[in-house]
Short mmCIF file of C-alpha atoms in Angstrom, two decimals:
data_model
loop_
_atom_site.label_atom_id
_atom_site.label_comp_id
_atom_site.label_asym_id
_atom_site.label_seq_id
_atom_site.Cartn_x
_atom_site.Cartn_y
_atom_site.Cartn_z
CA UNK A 1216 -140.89 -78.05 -28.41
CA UNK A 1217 -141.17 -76.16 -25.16
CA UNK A 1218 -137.90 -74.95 -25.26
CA UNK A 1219 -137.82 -73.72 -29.07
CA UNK A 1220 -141.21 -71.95 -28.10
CA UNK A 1221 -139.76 -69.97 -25.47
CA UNK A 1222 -136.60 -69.22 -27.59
CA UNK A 1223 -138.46 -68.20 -30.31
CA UNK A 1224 -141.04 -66.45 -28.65
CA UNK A 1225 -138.24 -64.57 -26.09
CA UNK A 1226 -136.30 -63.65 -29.44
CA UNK A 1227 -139.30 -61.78 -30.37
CA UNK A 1228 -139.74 -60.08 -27.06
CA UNK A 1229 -136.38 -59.01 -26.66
CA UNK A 1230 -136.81 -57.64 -30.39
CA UNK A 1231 -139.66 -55.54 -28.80
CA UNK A 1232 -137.96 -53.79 -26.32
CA UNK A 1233 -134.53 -53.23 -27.95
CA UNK A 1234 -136.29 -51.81 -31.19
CA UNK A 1235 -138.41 -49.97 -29.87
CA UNK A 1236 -136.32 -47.25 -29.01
CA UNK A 1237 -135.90 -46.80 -32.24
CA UNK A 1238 -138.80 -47.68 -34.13
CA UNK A 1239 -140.01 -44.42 -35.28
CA UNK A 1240 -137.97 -43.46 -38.69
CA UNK A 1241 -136.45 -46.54 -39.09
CA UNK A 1242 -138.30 -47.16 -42.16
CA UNK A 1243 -135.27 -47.19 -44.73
CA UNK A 1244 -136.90 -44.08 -46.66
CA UNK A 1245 -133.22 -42.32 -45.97
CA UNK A 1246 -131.79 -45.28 -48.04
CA UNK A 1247 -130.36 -44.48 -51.40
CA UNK A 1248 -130.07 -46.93 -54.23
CA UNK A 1249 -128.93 -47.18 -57.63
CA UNK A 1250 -125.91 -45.23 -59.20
CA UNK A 1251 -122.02 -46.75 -58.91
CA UNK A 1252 -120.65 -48.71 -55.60
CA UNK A 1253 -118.25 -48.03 -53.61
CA UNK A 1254 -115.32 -50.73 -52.16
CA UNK A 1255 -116.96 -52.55 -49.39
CA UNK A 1256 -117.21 -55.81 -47.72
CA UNK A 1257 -120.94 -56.79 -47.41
CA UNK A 1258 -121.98 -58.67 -44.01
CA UNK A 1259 -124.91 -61.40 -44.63
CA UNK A 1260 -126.80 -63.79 -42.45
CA UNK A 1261 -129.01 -66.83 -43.46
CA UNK A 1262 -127.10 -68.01 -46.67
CA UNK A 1263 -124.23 -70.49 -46.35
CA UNK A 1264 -122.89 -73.88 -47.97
CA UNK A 1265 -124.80 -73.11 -51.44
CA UNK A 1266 -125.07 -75.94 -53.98
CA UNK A 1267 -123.86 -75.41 -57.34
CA UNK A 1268 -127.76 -72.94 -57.85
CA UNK A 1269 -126.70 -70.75 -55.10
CA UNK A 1270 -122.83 -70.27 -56.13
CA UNK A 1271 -123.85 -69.90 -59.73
CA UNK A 1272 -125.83 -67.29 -58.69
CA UNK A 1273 -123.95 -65.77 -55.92
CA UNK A 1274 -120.50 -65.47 -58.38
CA UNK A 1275 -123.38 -63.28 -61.26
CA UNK A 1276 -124.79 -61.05 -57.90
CA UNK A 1277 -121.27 -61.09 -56.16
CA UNK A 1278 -119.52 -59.60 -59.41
CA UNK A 1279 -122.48 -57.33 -60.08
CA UNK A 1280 -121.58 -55.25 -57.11
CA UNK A 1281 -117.86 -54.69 -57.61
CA UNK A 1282 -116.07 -53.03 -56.08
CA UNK A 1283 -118.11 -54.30 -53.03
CA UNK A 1284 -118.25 -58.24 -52.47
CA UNK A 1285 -120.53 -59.74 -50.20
CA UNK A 1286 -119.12 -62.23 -47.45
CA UNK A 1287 -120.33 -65.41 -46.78
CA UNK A 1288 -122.28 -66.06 -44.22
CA UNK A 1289 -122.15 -69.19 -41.87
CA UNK A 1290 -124.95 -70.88 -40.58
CA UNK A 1291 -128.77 -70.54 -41.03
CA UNK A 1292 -130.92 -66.91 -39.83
CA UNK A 1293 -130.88 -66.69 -36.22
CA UNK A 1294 -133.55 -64.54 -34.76
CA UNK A 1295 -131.98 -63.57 -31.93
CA UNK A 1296 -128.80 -62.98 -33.03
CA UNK A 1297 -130.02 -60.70 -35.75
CA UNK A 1298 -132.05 -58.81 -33.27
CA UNK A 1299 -129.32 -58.80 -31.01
CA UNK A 1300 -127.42 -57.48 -33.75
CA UNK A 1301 -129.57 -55.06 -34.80
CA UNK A 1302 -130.00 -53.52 -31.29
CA UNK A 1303 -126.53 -52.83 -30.52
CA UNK A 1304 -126.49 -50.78 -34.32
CA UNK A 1305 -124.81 -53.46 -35.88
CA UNK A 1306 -126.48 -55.16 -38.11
CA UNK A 1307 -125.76 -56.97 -41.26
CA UNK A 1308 -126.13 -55.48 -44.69
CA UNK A 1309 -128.28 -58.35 -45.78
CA UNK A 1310 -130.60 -61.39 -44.24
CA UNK A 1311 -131.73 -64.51 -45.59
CA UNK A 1312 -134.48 -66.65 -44.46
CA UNK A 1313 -137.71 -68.18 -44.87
CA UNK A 1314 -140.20 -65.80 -45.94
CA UNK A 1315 -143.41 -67.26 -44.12
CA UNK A 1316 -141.68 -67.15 -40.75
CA UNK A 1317 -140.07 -63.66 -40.19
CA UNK A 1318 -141.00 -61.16 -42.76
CA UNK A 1319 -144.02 -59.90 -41.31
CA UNK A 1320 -142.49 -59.71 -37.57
CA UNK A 1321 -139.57 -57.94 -38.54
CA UNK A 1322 -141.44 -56.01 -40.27
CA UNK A 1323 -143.46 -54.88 -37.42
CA UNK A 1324 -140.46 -54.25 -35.30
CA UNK A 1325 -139.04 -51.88 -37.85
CA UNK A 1326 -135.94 -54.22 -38.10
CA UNK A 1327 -136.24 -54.72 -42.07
CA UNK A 1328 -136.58 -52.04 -44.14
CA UNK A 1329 -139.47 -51.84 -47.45
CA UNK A 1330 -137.47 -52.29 -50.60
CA UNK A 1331 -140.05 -50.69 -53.17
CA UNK A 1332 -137.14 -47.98 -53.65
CA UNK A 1333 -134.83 -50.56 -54.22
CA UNK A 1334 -137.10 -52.77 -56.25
CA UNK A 1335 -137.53 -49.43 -58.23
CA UNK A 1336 -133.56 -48.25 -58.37
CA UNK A 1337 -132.55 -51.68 -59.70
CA UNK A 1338 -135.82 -52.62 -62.02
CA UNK A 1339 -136.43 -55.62 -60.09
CA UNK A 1340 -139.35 -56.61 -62.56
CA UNK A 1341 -142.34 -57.80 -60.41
CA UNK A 1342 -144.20 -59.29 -63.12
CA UNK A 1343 -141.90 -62.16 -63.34
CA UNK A 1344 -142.61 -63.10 -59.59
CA UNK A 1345 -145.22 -65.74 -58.22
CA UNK A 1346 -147.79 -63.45 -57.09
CA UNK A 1347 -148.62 -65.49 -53.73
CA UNK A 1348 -144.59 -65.27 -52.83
CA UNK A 1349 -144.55 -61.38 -53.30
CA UNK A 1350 -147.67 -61.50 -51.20
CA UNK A 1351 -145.78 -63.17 -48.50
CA UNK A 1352 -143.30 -60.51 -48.32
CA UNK A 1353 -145.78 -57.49 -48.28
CA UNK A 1354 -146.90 -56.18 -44.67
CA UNK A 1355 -148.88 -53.12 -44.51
CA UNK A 1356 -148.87 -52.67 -48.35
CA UNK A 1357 -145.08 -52.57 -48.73
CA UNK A 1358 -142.82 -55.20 -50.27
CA UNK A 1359 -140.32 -56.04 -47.23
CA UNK A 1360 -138.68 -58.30 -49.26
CA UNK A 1361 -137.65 -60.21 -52.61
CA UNK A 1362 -138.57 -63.93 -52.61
CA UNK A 1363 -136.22 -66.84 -53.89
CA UNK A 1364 -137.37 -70.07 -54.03
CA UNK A 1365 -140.59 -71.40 -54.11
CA UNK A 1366 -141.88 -74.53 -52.20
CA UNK A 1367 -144.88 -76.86 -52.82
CA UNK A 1368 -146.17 -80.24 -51.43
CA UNK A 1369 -146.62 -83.15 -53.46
CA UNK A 1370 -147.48 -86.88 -52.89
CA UNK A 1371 -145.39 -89.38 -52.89
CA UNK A 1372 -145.78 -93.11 -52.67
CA UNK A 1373 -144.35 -96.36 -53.68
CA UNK A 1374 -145.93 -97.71 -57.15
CA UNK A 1375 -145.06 -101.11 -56.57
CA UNK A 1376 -146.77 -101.29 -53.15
CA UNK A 1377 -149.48 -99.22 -54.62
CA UNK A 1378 -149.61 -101.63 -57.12
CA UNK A 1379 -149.65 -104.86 -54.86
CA UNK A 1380 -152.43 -103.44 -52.62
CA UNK A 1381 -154.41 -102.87 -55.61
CA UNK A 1382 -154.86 -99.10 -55.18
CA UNK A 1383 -153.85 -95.88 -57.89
CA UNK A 1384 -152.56 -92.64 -56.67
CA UNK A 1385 -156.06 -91.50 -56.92
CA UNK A 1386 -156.54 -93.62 -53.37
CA UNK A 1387 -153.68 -91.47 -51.90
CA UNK A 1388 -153.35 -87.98 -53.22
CA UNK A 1389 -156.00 -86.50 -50.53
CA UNK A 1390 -159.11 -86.16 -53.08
CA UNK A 1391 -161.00 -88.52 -51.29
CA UNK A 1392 -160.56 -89.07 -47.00
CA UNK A 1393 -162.53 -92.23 -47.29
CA UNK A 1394 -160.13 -93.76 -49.91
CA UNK A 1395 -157.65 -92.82 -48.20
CA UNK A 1396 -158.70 -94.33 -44.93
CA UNK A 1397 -158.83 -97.68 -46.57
CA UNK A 1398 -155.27 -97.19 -48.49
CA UNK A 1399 -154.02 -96.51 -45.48
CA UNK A 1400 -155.25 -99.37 -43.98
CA UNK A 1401 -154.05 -101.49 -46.70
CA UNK A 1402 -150.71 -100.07 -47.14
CA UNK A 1403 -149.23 -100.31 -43.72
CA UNK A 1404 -147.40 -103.17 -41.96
CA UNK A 1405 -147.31 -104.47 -38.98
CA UNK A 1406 -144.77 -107.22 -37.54
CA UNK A 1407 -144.63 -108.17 -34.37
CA UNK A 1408 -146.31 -105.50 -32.65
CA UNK A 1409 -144.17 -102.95 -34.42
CA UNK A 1410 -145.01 -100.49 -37.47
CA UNK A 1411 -143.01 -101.89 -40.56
CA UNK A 1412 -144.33 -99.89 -43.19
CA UNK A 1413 -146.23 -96.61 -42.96
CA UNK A 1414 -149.24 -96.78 -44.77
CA UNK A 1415 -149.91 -93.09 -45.51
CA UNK A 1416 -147.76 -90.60 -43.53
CA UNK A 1417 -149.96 -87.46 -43.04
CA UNK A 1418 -146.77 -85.11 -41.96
CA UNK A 1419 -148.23 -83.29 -39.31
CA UNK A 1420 -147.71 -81.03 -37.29
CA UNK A 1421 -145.70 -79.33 -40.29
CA UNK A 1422 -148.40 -80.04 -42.90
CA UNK A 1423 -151.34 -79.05 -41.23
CA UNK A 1424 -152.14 -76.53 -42.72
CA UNK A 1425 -152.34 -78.25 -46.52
CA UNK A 1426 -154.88 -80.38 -44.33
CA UNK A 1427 -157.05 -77.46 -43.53
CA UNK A 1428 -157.42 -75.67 -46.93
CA UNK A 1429 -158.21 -79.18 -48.10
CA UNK A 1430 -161.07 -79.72 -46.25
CA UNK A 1431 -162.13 -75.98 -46.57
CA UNK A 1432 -160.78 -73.95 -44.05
CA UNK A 1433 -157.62 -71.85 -42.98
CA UNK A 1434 -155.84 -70.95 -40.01
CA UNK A 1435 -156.04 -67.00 -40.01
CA UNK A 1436 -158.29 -65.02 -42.26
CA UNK A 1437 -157.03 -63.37 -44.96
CA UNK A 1438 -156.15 -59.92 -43.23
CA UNK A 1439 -154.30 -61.80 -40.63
CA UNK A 1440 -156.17 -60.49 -37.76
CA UNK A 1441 -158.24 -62.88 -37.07
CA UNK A 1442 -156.96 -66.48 -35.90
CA UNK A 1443 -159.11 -69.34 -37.22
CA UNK A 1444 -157.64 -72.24 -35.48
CA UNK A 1445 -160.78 -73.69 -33.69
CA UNK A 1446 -163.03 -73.83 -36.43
CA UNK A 1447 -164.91 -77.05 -37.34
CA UNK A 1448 -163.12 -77.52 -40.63
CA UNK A 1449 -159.85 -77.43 -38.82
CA UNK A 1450 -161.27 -79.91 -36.37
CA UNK A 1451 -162.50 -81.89 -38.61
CA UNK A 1452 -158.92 -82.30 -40.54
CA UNK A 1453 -156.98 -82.55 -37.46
CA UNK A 1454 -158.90 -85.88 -36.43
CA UNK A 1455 -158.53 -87.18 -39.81
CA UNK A 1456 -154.74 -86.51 -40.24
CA UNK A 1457 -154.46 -87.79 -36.56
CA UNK A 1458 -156.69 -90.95 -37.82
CA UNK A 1459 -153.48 -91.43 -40.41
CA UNK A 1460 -151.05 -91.55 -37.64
CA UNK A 1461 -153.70 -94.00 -35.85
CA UNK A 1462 -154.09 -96.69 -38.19
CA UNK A 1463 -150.32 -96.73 -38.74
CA UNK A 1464 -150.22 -97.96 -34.65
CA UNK A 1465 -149.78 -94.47 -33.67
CA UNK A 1466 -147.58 -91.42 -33.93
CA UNK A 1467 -144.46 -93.04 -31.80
CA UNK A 1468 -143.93 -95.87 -34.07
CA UNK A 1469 -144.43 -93.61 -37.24
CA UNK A 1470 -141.96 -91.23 -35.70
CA UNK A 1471 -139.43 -94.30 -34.84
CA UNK A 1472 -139.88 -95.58 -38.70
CA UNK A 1473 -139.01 -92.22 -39.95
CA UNK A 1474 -136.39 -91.55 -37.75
CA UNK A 1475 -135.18 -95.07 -38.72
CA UNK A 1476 -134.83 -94.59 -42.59
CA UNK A 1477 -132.11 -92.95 -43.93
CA UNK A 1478 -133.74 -89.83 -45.56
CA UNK A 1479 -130.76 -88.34 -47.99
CA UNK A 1480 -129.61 -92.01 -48.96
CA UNK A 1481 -130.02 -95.19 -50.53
CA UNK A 1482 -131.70 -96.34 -47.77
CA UNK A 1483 -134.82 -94.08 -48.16
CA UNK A 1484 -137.88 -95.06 -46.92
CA UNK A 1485 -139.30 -95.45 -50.88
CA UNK A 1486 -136.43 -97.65 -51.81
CA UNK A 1487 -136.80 -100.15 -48.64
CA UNK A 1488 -140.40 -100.46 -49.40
CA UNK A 1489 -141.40 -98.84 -45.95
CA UNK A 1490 -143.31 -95.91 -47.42
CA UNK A 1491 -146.93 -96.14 -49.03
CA UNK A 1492 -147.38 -92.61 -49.63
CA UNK A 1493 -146.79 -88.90 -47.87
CA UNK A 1494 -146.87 -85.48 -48.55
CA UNK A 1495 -143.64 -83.71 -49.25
CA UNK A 1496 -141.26 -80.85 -50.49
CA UNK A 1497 -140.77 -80.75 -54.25
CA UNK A 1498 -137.25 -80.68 -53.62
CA UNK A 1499 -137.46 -84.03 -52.23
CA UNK A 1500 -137.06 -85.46 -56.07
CA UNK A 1501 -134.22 -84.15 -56.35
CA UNK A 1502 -132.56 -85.99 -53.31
CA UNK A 1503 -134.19 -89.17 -54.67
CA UNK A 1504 -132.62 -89.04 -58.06
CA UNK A 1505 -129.43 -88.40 -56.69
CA UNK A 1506 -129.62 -91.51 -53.96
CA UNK A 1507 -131.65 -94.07 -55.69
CA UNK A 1508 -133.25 -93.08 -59.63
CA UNK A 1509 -134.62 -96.29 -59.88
CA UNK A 1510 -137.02 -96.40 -57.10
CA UNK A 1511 -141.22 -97.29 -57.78
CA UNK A 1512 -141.80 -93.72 -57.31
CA UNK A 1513 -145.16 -92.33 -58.54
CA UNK A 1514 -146.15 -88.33 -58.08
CA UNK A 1515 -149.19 -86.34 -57.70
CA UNK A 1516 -150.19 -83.19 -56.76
CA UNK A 1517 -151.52 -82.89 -53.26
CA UNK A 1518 -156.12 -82.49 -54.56
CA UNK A 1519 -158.24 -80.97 -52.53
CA UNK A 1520 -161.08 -83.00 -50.71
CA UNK A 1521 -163.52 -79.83 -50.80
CA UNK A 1522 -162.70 -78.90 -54.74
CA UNK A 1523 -160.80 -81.96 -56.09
CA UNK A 1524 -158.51 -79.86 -57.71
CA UNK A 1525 -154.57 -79.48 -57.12
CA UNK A 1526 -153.69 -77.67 -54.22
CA UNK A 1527 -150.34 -77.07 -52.59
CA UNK A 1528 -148.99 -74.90 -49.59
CA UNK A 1529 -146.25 -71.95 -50.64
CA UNK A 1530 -143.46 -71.24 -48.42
CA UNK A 1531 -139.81 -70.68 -49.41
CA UNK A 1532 -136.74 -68.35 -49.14
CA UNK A 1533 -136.70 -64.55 -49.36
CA UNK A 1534 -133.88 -61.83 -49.40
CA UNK A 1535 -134.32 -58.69 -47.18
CA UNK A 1536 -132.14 -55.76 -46.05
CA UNK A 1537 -132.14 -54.52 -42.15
CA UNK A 1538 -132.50 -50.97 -41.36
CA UNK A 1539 -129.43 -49.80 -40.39
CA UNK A 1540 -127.57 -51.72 -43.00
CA UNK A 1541 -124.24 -49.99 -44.18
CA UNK A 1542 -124.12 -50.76 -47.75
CA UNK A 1543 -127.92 -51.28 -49.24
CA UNK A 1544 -127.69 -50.02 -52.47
CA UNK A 1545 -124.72 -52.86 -52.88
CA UNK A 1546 -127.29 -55.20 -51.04
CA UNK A 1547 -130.09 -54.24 -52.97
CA UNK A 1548 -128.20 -54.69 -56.83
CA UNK A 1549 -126.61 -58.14 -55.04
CA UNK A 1550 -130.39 -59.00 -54.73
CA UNK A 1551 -131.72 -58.39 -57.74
CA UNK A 1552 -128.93 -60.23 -59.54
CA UNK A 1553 -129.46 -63.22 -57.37
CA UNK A 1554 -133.20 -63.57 -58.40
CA UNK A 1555 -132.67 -62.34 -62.18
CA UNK A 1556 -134.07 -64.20 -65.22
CA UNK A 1557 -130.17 -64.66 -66.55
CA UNK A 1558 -128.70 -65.95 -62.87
CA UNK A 1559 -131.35 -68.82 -63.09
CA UNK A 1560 -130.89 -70.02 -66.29
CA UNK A 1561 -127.25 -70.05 -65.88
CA UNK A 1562 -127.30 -72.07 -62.23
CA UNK A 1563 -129.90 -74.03 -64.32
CA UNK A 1564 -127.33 -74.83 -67.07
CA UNK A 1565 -124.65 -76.05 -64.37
CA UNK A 1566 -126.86 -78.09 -62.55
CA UNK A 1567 -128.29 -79.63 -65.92
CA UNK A 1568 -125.00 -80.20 -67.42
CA UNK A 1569 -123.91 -82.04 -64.26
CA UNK A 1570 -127.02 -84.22 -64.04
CA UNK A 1571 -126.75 -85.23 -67.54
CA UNK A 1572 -122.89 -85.88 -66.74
CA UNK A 1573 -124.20 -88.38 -64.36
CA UNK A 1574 -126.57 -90.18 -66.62
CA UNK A 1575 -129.20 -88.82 -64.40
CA UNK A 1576 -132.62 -87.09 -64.84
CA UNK A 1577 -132.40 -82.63 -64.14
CA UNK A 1578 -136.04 -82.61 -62.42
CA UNK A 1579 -136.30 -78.79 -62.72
CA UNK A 1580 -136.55 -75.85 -60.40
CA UNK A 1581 -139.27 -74.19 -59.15
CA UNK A 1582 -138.37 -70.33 -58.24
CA UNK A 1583 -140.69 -67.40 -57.10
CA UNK A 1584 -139.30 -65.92 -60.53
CA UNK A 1585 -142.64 -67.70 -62.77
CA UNK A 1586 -140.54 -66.20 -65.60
CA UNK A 1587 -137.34 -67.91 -64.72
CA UNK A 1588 -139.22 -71.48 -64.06
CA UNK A 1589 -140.86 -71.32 -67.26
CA UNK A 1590 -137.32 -70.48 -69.64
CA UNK A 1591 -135.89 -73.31 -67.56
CA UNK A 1592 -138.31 -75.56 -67.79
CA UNK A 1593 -138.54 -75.06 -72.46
CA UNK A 1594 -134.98 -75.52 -71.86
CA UNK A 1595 -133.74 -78.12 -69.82
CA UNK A 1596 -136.70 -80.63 -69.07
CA UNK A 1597 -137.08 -82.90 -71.79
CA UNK A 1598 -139.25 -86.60 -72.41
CA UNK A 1599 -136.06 -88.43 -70.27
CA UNK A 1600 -137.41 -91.85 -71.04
CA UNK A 1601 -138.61 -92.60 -67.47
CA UNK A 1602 -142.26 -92.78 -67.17
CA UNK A 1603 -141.56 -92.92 -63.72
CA UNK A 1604 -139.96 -89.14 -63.28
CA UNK A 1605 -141.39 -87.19 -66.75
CA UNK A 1606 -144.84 -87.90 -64.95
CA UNK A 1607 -143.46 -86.57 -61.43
CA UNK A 1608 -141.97 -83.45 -62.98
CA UNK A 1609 -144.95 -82.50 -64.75
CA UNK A 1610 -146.82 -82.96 -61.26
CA UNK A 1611 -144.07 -80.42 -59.48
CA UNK A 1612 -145.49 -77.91 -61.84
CA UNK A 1613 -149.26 -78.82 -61.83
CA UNK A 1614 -148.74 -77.94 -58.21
CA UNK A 1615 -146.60 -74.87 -58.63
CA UNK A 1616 -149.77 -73.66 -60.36
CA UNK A 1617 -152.12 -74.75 -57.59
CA UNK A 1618 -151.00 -72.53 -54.32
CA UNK A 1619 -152.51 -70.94 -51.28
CA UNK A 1620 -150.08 -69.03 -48.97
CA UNK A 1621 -150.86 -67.23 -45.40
CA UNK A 1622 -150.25 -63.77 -45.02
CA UNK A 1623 -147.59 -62.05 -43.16
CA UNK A 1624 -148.52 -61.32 -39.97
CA UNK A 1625 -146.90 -59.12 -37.00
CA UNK A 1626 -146.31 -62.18 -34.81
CA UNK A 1627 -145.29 -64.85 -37.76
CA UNK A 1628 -143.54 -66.74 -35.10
CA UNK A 1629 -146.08 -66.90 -32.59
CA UNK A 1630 -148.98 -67.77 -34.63
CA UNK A 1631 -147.23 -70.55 -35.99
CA UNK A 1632 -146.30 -71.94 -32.82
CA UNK A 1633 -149.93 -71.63 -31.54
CA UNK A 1634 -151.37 -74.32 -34.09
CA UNK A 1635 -148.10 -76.06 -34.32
CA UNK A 1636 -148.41 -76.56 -30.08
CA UNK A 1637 -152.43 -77.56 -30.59
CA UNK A 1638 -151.08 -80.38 -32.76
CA UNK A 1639 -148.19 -81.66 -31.08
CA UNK A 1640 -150.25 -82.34 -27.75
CA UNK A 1641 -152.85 -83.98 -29.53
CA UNK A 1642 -149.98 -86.28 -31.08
CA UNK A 1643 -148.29 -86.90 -27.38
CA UNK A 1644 -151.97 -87.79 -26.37
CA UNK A 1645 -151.95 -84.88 -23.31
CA UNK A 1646 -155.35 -83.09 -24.73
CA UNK A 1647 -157.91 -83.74 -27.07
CA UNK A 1648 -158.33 -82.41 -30.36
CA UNK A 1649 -161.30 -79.70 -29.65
CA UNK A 1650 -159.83 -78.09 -26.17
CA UNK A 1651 -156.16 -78.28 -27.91
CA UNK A 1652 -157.45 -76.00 -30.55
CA UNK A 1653 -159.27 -74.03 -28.30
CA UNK A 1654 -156.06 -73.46 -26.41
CA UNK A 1655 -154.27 -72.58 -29.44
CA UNK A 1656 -156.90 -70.32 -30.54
CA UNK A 1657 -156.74 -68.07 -27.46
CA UNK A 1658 -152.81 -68.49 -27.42
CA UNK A 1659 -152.63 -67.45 -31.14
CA UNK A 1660 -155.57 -64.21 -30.84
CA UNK A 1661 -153.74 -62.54 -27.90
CA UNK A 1662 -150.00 -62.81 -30.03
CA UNK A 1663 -152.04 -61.04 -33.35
CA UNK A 1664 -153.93 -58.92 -31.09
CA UNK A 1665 -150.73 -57.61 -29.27
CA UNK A 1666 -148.59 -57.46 -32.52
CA UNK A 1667 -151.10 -55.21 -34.80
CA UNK A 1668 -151.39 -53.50 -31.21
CA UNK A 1669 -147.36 -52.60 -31.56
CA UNK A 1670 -147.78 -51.92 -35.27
CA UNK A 1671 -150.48 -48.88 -34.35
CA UNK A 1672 -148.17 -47.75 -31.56
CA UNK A 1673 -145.56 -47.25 -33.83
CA UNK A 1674 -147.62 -45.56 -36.68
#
């Protein structure tokens, strides 16, 4: 973790002092888009391997923009190297990534330009979008990008070892942290000094933060200047999630038990009975139906202990377009047909028509295009005849209804790290819960406090 801090962090610094040469007009405003395309080869970075959604979509966008063609990329969004990039006046004509961690640095540093001209040239409608993903892409009231997918948490657990220990999901699903004390209890084995079976796997440090909103509090207020990390109700869900890890003989063993189970296969944690319950990607089904459809699964939304209502944390992919870029009005229209209505339902089609192929059950998509997820879902999710998956589907979009989000902020990177640090070192047992948030409180303040800092500089 050190070592990815500094990287990260470093990436960000470096992006500092090479932009900042040129941060003043480098807001794309001399962009034109709209009107014909010329022949061009279109650089991208972030977007590589697609399944059969992305090339479905990517063959609509990449024939939308003829005679320009975009060319694949290889390998995930590097911060560095796009900065790197950027700096020596190279960049590429288009970046892919996850929305919650970059958008609002890059923003800051003047390295993405706002697309509200684009959005306008190629009438990206923003009606159809989830609301809470366009907010994650709008920094100082401009849209800085166009959001792809949508993410939300469910639980998961094992019905027959629900079942057995005499408990419901109701015992599980975070509505109650008394219940769930005792399921977890109940749930987990232990055989000769070693953790069998996790009992309830709270997935921190990455879900901490669906721990905090449950128990009534967040991790930067709303304007996302003000960090909120050492705050009795994140306190108080830190020790509980910790208290998970506890009573399943401690974060090592729960670490060596997932590391142990073989996460994309048949040998799944749910289908060697060594799973009671966690919180997870939605996506996850889909990995499960491929490996092993006939598993005890049973699905819930992620409730709330403060409201007792669904609640689920939104992150996911987003589309953006560096200043600098060559060809943005080709990047902008291969955007806009990569996120259309028609580009869904036809990767929706392929990956249906597939599924069905394989006798399987097509457990949806969830978008940030609302208007997309709902055509799909009329047209391809049907009563399949499995209790077991119609009721986890129609949990998937409970919680895609259900969503909190945290802003963009200037120093997206560091922030995260800051509460992501305070957990890990409560996990590895070097501080205690109260002075670990109090460290990452200070640590988190000064990166907010320095990046609106650079954002008035540059305005």
């Amino acid at each position: 973790m050190r070592n990815r801090k500094t990287t990260l962090i470093g990436a960000v610094a470096m992006g500092i002092l090479l932009l900042g040469a040129c941060a003043q007009g480098t807001d794309g405003g001399d962009a034109e888009f709209g009107g014909d395309l010329e022949a061009a080869e279109l650089t991208l970075m972030g977007f590589s391997d697609p399944d059969e959604i992305g090339q479905t979509r990517w063959d609509i966008a990449d024939a939308a923009i003829y005679p320009a063609h975009v060319r694949p990329s290889e390998g995930g969004f590097d911060i560095q190297a796009f900065l790197a990039a950027n700096s020596a006046g190279n960049p590429p004509d288009l970046i892919y990534f996850n929305r919650g961690d970059f958008i609002g640095t890059l923003a800051s540093l003047g390295a993405i330009m706002p697309l509200d001209a684009c959005i306008a040239a190629e009438g990206i409608n923003l009606d159809d979008f989830n609301q809470a993903a366009l907010a994650q892409v709008t920094f100082n009231e401009q849209i800085f990008g166009v959001p792809e997918f949508n993410q939300v948490q469910l639980t998961m657990a094992n019905g027959d070892l629900l079942a057995a220990a005499g408990l419901t999901l109701n015992d599980v699903n975070g509505s109650d942290w008394e219940r769930m004390t005792v399921a977890n209890e109940a749930l987990h084995v232990v055989e000769g000094g070693r953790l069998a079976v996790i009992g309830i796997d709270s997935r921190i440090p990455e879900h901490f933060p669906l721990w905090v909103v449950s128990n009534g509090g967040q991790l930067v207020s709303d304007d996302g200047r003000t960090a909120m990390i050492d705050t009795p109700e994140v306190l108080e869900a830190l020790e509980f999630a910790l208290s998970l890890m506890d009573g399943n003989n401690g974060f090592a063993d729960v670490m060596s038990l997932r590391d142990a189970a073989d996460f994309w296969g048949e040998g799944n944690q749910f289908a060697t009975n060594a799973m009671g319950a966690f919180t997870m990607e939605q996506w996850y089904m889909n990995v499960l139906m491929g490996a092993t459809p006939d598993i005890p699964l049973a699905v819930s939304p992620f409730m709330s202990r403060q409201t007792g209502q669904p609640i689920a944390f939104s992150t996911g992919s987003s589309w953006a377009i560096p200043v600098g870029a060559e060809n943005p009005a080709a990047a902008c229209r291969f955007i806009a047909n990569m996120v259309e209505v028609d580009s869904w339902m036809a990767a929706a089609q392929v990956r249906a028509d597939r599924i069905a192929g394989e006798g399987g059950v097509f457990t949806g998509l969830l978008t940030a295009n609302t208007t997309a997820d709902r055509a799909i879902r009329d047209a391809f999710i049907v009563p399949s005849g499995s209790a077991v998956w119609d009721s986890a589907i129609a949990a998937m979009y409970t919680a895609a209804d259900h969503h909190f989000f945290m802003p963009p902020l200037p120093a997206d990177q560091e922030f995260r790290q800051a509460w992501v640090d305070s957990v890990n070192r409560v996990l590895q047992g070097t501080m205690t819960a109260r002075d670990s948030l109090a460290q990452g409180q200070a640590e988190a303040q000064r990166a907010l406090d320095e990046g609106w800092a650079r954002m008035e500089d540059r305005d």
